[in-house]
CSV table of C-alpha atoms in Angstrom, one decimal:
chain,number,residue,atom,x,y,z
A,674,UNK,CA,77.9,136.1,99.7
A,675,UNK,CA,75.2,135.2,102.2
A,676,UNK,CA,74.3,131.8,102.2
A,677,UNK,CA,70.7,131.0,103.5
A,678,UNK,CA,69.8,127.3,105.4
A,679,UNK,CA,68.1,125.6,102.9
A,680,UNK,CA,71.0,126.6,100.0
A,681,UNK,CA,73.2,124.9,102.7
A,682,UNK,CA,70.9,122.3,103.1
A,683,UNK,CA,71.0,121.8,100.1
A,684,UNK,CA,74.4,121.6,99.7
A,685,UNK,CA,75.0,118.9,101.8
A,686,UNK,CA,72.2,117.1,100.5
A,687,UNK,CA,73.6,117.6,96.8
A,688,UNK,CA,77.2,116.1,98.1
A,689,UNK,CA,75.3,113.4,100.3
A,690,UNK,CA,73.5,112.3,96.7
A,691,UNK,CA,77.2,112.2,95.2
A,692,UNK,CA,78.3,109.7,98.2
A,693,UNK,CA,75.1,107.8,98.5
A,694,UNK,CA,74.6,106.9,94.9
A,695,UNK,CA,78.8,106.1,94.0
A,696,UNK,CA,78.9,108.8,91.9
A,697,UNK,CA,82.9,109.4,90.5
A,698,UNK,CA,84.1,112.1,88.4
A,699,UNK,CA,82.6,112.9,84.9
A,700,UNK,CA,79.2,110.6,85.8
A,701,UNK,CA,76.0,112.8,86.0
A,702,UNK,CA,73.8,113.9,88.3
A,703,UNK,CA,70.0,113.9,89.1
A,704,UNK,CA,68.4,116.7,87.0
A,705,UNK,CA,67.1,119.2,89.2
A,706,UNK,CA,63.6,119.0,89.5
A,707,UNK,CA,64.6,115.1,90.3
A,708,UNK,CA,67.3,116.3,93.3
A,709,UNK,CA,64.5,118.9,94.6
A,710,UNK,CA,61.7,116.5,95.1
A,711,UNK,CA,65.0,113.8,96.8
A,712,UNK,CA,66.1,116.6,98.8
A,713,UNK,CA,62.4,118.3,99.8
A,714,UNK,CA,63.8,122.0,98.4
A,715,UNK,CA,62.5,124.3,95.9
A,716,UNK,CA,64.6,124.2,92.5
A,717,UNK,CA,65.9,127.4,92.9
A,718,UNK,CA,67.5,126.2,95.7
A,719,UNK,CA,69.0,123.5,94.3
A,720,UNK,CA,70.6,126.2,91.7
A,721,UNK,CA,71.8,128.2,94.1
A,722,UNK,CA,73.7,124.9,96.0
A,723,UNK,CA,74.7,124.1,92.3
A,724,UNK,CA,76.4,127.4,91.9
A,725,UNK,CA,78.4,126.8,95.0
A,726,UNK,CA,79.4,123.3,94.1
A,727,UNK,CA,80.5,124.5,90.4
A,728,UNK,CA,82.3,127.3,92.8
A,729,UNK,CA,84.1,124.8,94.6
A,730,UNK,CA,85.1,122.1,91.7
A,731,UNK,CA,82.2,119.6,93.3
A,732,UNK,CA,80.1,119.5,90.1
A,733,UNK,CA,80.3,120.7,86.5
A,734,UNK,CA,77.9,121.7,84.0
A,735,UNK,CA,78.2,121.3,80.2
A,736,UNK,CA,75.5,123.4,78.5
A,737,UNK,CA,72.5,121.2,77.0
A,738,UNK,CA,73.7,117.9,78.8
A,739,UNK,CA,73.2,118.4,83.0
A,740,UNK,CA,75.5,118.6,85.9
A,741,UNK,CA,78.6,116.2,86.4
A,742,UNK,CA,80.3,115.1,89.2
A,743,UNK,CA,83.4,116.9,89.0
A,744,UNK,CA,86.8,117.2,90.5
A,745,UNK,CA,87.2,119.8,93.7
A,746,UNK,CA,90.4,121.7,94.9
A,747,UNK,CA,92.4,120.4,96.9
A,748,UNK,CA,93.2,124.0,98.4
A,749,UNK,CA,91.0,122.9,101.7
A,750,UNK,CA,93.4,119.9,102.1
A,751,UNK,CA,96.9,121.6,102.4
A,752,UNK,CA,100.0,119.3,102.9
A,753,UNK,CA,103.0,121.0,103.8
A,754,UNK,CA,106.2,119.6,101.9
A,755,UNK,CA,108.3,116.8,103.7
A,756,UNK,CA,111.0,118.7,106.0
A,757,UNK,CA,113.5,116.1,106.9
A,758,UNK,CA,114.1,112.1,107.4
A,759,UNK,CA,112.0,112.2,110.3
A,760,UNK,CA,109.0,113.9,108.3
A,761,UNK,CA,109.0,110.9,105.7
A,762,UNK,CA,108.8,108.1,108.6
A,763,UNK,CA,105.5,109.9,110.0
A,764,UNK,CA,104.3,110.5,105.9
A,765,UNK,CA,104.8,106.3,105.8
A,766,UNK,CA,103.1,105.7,109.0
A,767,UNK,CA,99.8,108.4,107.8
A,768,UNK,CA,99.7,106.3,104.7
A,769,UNK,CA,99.2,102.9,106.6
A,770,UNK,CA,96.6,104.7,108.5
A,771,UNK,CA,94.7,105.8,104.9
A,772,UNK,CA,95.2,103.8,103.1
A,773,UNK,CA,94.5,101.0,104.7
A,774,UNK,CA,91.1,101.7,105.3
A,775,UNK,CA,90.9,102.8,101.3
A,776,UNK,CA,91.5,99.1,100.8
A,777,UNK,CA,89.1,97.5,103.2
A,778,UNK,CA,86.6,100.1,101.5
A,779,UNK,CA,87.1,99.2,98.3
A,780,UNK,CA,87.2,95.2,99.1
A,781,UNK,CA,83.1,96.1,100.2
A,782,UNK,CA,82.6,98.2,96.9
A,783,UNK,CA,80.3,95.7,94.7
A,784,UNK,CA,80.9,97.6,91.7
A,785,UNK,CA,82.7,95.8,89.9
A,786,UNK,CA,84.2,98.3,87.2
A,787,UNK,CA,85.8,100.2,89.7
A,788,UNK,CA,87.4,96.5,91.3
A,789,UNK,CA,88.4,95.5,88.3
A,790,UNK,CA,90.0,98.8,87.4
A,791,UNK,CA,92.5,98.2,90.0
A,792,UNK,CA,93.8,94.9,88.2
A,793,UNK,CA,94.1,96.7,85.3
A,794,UNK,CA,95.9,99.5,87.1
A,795,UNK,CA,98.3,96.8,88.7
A,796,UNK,CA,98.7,94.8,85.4
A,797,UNK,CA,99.9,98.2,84.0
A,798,UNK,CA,102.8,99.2,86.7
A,799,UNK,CA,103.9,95.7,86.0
A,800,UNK,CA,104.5,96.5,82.5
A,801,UNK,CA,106.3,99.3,82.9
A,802,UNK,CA,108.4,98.1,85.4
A,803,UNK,CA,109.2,95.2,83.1
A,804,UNK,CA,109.9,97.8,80.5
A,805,UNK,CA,112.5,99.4,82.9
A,806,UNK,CA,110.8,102.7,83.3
A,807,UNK,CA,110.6,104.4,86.6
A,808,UNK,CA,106.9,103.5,87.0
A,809,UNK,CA,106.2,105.9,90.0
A,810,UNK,CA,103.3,107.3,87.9
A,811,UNK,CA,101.9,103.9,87.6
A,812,UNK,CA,102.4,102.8,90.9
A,813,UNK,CA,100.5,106.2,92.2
A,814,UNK,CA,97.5,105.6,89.3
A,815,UNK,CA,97.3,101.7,90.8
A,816,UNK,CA,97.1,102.9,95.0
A,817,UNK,CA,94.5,106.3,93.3
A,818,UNK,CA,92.6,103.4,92.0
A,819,UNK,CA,91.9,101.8,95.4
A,820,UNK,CA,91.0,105.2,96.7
A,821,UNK,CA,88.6,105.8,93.8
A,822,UNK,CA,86.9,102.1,94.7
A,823,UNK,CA,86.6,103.0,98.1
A,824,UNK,CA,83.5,105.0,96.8
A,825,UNK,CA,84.4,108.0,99.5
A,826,UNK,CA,85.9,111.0,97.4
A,827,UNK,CA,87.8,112.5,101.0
A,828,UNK,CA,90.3,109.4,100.6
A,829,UNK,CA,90.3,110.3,96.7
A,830,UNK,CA,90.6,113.9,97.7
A,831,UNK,CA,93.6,113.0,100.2
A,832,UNK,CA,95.4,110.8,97.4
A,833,UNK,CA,95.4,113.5,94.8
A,834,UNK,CA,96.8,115.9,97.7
A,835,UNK,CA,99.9,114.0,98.6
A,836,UNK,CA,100.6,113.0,95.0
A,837,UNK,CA,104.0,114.8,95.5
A,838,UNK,CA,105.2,113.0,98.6
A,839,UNK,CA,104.8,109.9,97.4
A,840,UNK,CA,106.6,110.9,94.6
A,841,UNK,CA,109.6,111.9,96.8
A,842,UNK,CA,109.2,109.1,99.6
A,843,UNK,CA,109.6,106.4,96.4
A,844,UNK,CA,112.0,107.9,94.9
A,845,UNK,CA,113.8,107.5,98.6
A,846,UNK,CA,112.9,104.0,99.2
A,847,UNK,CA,114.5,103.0,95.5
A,848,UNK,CA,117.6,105.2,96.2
A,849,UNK,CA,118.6,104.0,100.1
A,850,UNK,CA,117.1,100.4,100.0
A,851,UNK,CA,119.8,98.0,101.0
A,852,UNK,CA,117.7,95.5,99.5
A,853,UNK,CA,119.0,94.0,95.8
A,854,UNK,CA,116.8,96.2,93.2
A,855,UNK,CA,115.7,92.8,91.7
A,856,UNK,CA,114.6,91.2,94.7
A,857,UNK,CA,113.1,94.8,95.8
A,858,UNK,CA,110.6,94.4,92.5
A,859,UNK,CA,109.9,91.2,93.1
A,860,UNK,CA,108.5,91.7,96.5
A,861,UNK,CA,106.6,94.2,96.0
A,862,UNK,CA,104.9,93.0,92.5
A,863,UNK,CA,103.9,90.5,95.0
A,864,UNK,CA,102.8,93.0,97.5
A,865,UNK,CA,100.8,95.0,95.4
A,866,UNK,CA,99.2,91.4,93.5
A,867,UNK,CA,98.8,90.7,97.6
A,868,UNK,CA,96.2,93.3,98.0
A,869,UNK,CA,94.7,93.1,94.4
A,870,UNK,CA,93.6,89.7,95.0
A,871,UNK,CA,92.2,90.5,98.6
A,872,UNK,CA,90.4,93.4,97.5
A,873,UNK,CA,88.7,91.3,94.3
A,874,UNK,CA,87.9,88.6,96.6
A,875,UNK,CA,85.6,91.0,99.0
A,876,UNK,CA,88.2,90.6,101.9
A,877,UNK,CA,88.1,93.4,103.6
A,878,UNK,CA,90.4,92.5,106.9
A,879,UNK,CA,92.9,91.0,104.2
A,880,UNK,CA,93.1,94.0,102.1
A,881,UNK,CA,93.6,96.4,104.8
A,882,UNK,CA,96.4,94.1,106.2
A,883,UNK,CA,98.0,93.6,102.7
A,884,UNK,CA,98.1,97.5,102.2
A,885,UNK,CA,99.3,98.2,105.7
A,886,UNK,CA,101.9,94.8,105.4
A,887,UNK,CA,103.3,96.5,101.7
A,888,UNK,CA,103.3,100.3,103.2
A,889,UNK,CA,105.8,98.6,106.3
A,890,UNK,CA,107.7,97.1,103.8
A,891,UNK,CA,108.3,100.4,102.6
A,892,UNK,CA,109.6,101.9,105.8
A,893,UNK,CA,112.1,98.9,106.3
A,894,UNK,CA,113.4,99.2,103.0
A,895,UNK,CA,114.5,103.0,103.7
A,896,UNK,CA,115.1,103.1,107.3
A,897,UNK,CA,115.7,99.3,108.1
A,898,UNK,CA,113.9,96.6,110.6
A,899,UNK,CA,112.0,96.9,113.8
């Protein structure tokens, strides 16, 4: 399909609007006559950007209501499965790296709902550990939840698209830890409280550290210190 320069333009602008305005999944959009006029394009336009953004999983339109911020593939960010022990140390280290910065994002995010959905996020894991359940699901909903607040859907995007190796390198770190389970819990409820409290104090610097600090805890638990 050919594409012309203002569609693309258009395009951009459309997922520039998402980014600029906060917008998460399932929250609306600008009608389109309001997104033409923002983006200086003819509405037609603007349909035909739509039509590649409903293409691609950007946006979603429900029938009498608008378009909605919706949630795109994750074929464009392709993660090959974990290989060997090697594999998972690297996997660790790219995590530091993400989401690190995910943190110190979401420490600058003044929207509160999306901060204070991370407490509630953490609150929850710390049931269900109490409850003796495995809690990985919780654990990957409370670090999705920093992503989300980091108000930039690529580190959401990334997050959803290594779902399964965190699933594999926790399940790792709880299996080979030489540390006692109990005092394994304990230390990282307080890890995980650690960057919760930096990130609803507007500490940027000290939520990236905590993150980075509780994601090196990880690799020393599985593969030891220094």
């Amino acid at each position: 399909m050919h594409i012309s320069p203002l569609t693309d333009l258009a395009y951009q602008g459309i997922l520039g609007l998402i980014d600029r305005m906060q917008l998460q999944a399932d929250q609306q959009l600008p009608g389109e006559n309001a997104m033409a006029q923002m983006l200086g394009v003819s509405r037609p336009v603007v349909r035909q950007a739509l039509a590649r953004l409903r293409a691609e999983g950007w946006v979603v339109s429900r029938r009498g209501s608008g378009n909605y911020v919706g949630q795109p593939r994750l074929r464009s960010v392709p993660f090959d499965p974990i290989g060997n022990v090697d594999e998972v140390r690297a996997f660790l280290e790219f995590r530091c790296v993400i989401e690190g910065e995910c943190a110190a994002w979401a420490a600058n995010n003044p929207d509160r709902r999306l901060v204070e959905e991370i407490s509630t996020r953490r609150r929850l894991l710390e049931l269900a550990v109490h409850r003796g359940t495995e809690s990985i699901e919780e654990d990957i909903a409370f670090h999705e939840a920093i992503a989300k607040a980091s108000a930039n859907n690529f580190y959401s995007m990334t997050m959803a698209a290594i779902r399964d190796h965190r699933r594999m390198a926790t399940r790792l770190i709880r299996e080979f830890s030489a540390q006692p389970n109990i005092r394994r819990l304990r230390d990282i409820r307080e890890e995980h409280a650690a960057i919760d409290a930096a990130i609803s104090r507007g500490d940027p610097e000290a939520a990236r550290q905590a993150m980075v600090a509780h994601i090196r805890s990880g690799i020393a638990r599985l593969f030891g210190p220094g």
